[in-house]
Coordinates of C-alpha atoms and ligand atoms in Angstrom, one line a residue:
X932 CA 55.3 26.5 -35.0
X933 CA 51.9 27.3 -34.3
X934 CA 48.8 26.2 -36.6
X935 CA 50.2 23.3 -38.0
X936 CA 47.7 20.5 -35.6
X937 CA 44.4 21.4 -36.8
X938 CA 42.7 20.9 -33.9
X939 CA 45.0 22.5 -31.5
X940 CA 45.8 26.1 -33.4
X941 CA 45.2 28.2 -30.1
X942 CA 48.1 27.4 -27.1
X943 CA 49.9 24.6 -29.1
X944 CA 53.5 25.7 -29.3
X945 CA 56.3 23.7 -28.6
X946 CA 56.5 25.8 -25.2
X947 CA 53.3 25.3 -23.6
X948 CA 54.2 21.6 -24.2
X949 CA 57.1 21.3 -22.5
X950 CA 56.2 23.6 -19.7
X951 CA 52.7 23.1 -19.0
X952 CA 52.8 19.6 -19.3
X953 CA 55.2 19.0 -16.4
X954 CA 52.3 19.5 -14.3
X955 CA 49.5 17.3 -15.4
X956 CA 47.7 15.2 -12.9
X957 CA 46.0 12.3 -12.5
X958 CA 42.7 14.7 -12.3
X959 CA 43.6 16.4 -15.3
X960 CA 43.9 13.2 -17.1
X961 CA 40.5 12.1 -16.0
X962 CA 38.7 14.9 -16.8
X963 CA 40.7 14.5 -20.1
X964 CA 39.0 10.8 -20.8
X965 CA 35.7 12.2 -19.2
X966 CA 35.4 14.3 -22.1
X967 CA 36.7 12.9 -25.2
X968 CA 35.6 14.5 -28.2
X969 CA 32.7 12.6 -29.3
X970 CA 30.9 13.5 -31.8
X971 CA 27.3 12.3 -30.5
X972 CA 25.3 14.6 -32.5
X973 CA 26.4 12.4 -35.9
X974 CA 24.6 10.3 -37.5
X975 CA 26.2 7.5 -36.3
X976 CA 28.3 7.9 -33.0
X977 CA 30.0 5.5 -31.9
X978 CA 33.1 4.9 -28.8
X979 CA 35.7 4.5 -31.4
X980 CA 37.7 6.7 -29.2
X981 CA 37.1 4.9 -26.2
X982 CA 38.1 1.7 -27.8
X983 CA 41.0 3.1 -29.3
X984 CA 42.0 4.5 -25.9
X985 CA 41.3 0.9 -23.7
X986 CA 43.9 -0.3 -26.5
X987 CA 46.3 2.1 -25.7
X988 CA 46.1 1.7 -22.5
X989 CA 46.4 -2.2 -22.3
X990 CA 49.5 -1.9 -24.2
X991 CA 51.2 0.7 -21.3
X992 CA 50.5 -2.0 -18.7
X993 CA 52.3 -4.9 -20.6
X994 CA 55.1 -2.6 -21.1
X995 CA 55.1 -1.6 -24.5
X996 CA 56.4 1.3 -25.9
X997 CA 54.7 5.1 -26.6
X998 CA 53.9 4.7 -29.9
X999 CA 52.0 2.3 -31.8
X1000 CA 52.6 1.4 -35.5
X1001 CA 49.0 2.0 -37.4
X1002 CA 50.1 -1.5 -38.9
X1003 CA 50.3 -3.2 -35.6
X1004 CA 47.0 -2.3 -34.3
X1005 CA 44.9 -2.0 -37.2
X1006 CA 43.7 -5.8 -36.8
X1007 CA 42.8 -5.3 -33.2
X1008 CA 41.8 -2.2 -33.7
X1009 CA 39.4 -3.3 -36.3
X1010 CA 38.3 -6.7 -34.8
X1011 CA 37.2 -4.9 -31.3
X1012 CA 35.1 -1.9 -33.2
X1013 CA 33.5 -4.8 -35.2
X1014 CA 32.3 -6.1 -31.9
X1015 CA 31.7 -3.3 -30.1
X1016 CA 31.4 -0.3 -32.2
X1017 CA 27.6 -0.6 -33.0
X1018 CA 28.0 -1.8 -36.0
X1019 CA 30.3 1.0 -37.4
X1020 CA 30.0 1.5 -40.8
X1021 CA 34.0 1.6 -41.0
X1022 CA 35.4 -1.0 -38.8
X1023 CA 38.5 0.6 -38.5
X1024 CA 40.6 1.8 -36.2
X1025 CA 42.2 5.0 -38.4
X1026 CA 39.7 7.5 -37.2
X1027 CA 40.6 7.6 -33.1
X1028 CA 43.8 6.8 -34.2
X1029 CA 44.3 9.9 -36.0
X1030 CA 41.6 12.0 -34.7
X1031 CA 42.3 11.6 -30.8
X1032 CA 45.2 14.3 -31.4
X1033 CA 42.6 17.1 -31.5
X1034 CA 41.6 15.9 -27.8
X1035 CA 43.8 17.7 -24.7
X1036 CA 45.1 16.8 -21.4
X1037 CA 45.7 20.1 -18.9
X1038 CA 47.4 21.9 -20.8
X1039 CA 48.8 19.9 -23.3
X1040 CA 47.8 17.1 -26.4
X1041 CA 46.6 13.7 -24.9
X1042 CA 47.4 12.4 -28.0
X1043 CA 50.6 12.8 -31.0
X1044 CA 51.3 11.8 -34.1
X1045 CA 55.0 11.0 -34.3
X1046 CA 56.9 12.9 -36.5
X1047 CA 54.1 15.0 -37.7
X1048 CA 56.4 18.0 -39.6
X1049 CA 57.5 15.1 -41.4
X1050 CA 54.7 13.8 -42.2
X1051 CA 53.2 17.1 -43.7
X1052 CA 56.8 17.4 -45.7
X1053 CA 55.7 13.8 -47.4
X1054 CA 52.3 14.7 -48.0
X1055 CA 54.1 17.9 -49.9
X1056 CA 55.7 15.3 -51.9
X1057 CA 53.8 12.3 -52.6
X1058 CA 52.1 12.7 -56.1
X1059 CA 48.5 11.4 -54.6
X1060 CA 48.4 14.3 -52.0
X1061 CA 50.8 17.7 -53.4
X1062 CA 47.9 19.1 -54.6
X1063 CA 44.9 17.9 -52.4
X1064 CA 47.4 19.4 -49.1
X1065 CA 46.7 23.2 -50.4
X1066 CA 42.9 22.9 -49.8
X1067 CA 42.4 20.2 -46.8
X1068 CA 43.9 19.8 -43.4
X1069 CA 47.0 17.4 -43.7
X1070 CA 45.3 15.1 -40.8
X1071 CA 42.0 14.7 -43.2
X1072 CA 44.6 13.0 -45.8
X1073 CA 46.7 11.0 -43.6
X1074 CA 43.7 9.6 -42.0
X1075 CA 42.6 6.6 -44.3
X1076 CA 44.2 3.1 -43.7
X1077 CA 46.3 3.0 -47.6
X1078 CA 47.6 6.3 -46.1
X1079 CA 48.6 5.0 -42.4
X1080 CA 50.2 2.3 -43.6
X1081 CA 52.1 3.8 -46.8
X1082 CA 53.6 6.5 -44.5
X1083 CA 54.2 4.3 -41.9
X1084 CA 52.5 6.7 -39.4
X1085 CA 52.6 5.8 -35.6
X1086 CA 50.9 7.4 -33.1
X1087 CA 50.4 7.3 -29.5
X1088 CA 49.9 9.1 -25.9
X1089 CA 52.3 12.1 -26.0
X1090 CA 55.0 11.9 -23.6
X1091 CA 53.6 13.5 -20.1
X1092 CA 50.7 11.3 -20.2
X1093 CA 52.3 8.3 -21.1
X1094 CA 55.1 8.2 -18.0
X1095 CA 52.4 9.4 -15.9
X1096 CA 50.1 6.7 -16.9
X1097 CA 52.9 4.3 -17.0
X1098 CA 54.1 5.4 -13.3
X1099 CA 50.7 4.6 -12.3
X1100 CA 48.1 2.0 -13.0
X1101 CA 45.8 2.2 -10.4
X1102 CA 44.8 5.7 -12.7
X1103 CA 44.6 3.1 -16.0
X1104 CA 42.2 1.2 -13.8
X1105 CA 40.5 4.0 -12.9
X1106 CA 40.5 5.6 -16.1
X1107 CA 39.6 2.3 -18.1
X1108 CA 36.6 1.4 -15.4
X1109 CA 35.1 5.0 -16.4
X1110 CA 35.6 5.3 -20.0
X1111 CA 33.1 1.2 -19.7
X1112 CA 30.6 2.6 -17.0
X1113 CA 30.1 5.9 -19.4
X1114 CA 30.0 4.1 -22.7
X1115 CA 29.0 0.3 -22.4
X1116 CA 26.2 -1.7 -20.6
X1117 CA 27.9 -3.8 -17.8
X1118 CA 27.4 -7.3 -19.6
X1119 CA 29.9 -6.4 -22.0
X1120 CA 33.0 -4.9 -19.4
X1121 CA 34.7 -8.4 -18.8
X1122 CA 34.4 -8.8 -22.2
X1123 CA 36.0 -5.6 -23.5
X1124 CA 38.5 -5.9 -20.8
X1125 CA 39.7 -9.2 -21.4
X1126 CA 40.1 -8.2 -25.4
X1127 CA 42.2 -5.4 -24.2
X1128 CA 44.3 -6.8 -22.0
X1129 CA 42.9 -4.6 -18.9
X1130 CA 41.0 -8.0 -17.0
X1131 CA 43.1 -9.6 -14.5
X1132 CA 44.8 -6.9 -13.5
X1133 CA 41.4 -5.0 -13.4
X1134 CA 39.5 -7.5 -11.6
X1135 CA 42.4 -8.0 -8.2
X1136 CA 42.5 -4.3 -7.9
X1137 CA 39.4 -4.1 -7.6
X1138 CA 39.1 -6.5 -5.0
X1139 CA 41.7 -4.8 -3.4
X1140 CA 40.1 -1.2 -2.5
X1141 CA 37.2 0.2 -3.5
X1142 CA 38.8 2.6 -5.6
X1143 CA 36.5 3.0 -8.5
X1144 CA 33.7 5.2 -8.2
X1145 CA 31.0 3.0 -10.2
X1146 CA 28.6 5.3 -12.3
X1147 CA 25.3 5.5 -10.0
X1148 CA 22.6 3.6 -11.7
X1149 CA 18.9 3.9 -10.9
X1150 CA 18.1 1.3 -8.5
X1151 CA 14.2 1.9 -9.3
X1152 CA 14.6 1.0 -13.4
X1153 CA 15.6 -2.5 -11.9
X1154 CA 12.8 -2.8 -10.0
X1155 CA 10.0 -1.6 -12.1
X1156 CA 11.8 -3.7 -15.2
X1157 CA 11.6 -6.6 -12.7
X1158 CA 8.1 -6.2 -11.3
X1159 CA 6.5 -5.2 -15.0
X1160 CA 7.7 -8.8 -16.6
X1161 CA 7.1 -10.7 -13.0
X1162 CA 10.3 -12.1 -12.5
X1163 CA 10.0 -13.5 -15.6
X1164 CA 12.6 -13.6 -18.6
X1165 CA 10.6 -12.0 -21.8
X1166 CA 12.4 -13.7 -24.1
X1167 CA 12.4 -17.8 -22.2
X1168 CA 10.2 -17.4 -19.5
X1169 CA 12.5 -18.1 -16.6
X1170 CA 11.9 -17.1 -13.7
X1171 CA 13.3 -19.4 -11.3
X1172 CA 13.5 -18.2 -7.3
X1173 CA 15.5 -19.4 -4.5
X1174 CA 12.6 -18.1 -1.8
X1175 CA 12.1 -15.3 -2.4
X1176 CA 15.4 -13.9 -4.6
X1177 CA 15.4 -14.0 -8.5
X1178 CA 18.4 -16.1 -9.6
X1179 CA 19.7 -14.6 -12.5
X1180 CA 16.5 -12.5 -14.0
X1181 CA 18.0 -9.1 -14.5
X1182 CA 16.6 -5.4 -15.8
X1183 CA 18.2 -4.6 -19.5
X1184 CA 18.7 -1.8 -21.2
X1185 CA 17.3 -1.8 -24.8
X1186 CA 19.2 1.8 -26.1
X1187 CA 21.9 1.9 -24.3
X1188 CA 22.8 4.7 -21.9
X1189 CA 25.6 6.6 -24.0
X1190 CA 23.2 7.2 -26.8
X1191 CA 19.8 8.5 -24.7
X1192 CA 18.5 5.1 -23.7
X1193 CA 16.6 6.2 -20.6
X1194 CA 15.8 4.6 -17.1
X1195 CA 12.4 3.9 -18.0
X1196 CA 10.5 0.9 -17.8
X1197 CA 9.6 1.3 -21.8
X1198 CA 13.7 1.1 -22.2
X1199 CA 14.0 -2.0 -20.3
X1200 CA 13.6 -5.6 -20.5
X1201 CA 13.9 -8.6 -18.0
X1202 CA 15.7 -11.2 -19.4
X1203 CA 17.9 -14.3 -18.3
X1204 CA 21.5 -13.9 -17.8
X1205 CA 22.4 -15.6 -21.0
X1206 CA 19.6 -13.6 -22.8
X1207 CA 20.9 -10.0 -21.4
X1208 CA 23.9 -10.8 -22.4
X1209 CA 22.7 -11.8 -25.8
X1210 CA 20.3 -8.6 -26.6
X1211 CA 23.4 -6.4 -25.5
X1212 CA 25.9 -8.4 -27.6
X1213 CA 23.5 -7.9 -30.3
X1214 CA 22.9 -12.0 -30.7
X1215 CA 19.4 -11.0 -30.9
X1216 CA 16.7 -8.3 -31.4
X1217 CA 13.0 -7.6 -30.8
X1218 CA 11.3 -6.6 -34.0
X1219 CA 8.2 -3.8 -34.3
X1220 CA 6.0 -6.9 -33.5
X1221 CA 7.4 -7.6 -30.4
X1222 CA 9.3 -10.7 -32.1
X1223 CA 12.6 -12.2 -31.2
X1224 CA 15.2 -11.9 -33.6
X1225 CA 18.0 -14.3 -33.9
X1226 CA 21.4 -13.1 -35.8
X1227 CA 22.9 -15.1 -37.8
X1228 CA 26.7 -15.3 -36.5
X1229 CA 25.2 -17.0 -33.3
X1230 CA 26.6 -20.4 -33.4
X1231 CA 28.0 -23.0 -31.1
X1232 CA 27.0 -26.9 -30.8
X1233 CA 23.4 -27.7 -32.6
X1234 CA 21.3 -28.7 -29.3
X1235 CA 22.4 -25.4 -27.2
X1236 CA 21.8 -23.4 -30.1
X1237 CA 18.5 -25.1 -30.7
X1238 CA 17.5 -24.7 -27.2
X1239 CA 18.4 -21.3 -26.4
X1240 CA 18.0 -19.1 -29.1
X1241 CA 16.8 -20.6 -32.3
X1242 CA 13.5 -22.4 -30.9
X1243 CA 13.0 -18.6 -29.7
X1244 CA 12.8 -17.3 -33.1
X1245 CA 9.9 -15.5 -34.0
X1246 CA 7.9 -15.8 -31.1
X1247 CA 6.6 -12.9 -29.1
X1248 CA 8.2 -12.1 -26.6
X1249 CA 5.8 -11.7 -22.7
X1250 CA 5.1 -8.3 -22.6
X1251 CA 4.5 -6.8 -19.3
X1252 CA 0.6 -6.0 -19.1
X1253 CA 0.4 -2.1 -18.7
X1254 CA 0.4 -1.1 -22.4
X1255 CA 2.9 2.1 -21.8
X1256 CA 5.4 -0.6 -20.2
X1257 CA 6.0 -2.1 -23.2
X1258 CA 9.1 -1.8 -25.1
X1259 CA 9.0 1.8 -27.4
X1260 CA 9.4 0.8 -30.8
X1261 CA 12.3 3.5 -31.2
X1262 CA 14.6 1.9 -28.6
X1263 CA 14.0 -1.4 -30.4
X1264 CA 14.4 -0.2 -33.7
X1265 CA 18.2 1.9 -32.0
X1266 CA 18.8 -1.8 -31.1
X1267 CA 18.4 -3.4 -34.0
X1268 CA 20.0 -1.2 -36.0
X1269 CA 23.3 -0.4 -33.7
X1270 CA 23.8 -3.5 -31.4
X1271 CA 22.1 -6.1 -33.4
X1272 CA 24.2 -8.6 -35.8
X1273 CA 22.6 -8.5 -38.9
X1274 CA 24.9 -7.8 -41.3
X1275 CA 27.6 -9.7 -42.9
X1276 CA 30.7 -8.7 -41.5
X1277 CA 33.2 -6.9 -44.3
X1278 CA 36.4 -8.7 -44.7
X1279 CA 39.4 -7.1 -42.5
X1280 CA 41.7 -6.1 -45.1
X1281 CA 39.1 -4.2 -47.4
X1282 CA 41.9 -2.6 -49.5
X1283 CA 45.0 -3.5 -50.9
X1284 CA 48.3 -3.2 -48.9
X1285 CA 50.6 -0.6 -49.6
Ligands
LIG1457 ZN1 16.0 -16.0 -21.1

């Protein structure tokens, strides 16, 4: 009974399931999503699982059942890592879809794949696999997208997190507001939410109670940011006041939080809203010159494009005037080479269907 999750070979029997699962909590299921396993030591990490999970969990409040088809979600899937992944090298969804069964929940799996005896049985079976199944973990084969879909693998919360999650969507809200404030710089939340399905909802409970423990963030990094580029966007120059309040200058982040980017005043930039926005979405980049960058899948009527971004294109950007304030190339060249758009994006359906 035992041994047959790879991830899960020490108190996974059918028993503990059952039993211990009866009591999970709303804690439990927070610390749960607090501590995903990531894997930030690789070479490129990137909040696949979070994604995955905001998914998952957009689909509980609309009603939808436990388990999703891999077929069903692989275009969402795929469409919100290629926006928000850091430009993953495989814009796909199979990885958390498969791999967020090794995470736990108390005592339990947060996460099942339905039917997984049956699975393993197939994989016994089917000529591509019978042999490769004797040396490497069955969830290492069923993990590719052909595979997904030719087994017709679903996949999902497993049952004790689901109702609980279902009986309760103040805890998605709290769960899905965490899982942004640890992974994702503020400009993109609304964003995120609304692709998920999580916004309105979101947005009236939070005006409703204060229930959401925002991540502290360090008031001074603002200030310094602020004060180093006086006021003043580095990328336009605005830097219009009402008195003696900015109107929309804000402190960004240049690496972002999740991945080491620091509170300091050499990870920051003031820009505009529509320019924070922009460097976080990745519609543009700083070069090792100090140069804006422009991608090219920025587009929208000629004379707005013209006006804020591609008249912008090459120029220096202000620096502040203390040399150490100045952007570090590292957290520029991170930027450019998670967040920003350069690359052509790779057609959805990379492989054949099944
Ligand atoms: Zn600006």
């Amino acid at each position: 009974m035992n041994d047959r999750h790879p991830f899960s070979k020490k108190s996974d029997s059918k028993k503990s399931d059952s039993k211990g699962d009866l009591g999970l909590t709303a804690e439990d299921l927070l610390h749960a999503f607090d501590h995903l396993r990531q894997n930030r030591s690789a070479k490129r990490p990137s909040p696949h699982k979070p994604l995955m999970v905001l998914l998952a969990l957009g689909r509980i409040l609309r009603g939808d059942r436990r388990f999703m088809a891999y077929s069903d979600i692989q275009g969402p899937g795929t469409s919100l890592i290629e926006d928000y992944g850091l430009n993953a090298r495989q814009p796909d969804p199979c990885l958390p879809f498969t791999h967020l069964s090794g995470d736990r929940a108390g005592q339990g799996r947060l996460w099942e794949i339905r039917d997984w005896d049956e699975i393993q049985r197939r994989l016994k079976e089917d000529p591509a696999t019978r042999e490769k199944i004797e040396h490497q973990s069955p969830l290492m084969l069923i993990r590719s997208p052909s595979r997904l879909k030719k087994h017709d693998v679903e996949a999902g919360f497993t049952a004790p997190v689901y109702h609980l999650l279902k009986g309760n969507h103040r805890l998605i809200f709290q769960i899905a507001r965490r899982l942004l404030d640890k992974e994702f710089p503020e400009t993109l939340h609304a964003d995120i939410l609304a692709r998920v399905g999580l916004d309105e909802a979101l947005d009236e409970m939070d005006h409703r109670e204060a229930i959401v423990k925002r991540r502290p963030r360090d008031p001074r990094f603002r200030e310094e940011v602020l004060v180093a580029y006086g006021y003043r966007c580095a990328v336009c120059d605005y830097n219009i006041r009402l008195g003696n309040t900015s109107l929309g200058v804000e402190a960004a982040h240049i690496r972002w939080h999740a991945y080491r980017g620091p509170d300091r005043i050499d990870n920051g930039l003031a820009l505009c809203t529509i320019h924070h926005r922009a460097l976080d979405n990745g519609a543009i980049g700083i070069d090792e010159g100090m140069r804006v960058m422009v991608s090219d899948h920025v587009n929208g009527d000629r004379d707005s494009c013209e006006r804020y971004f591609h008249r912008f294109r090459g120029k220096e950007i202000h620096l502040p005037y203390n040399a150490d304030d100045r952007p570090d190339p590292d957290h520029l060249e991170w930027h450019l080479d998670r967040v920003f758009r350069s690359r052509r994006r790779r057609p959805l359906a990379s492989e054949p269907l099944p």
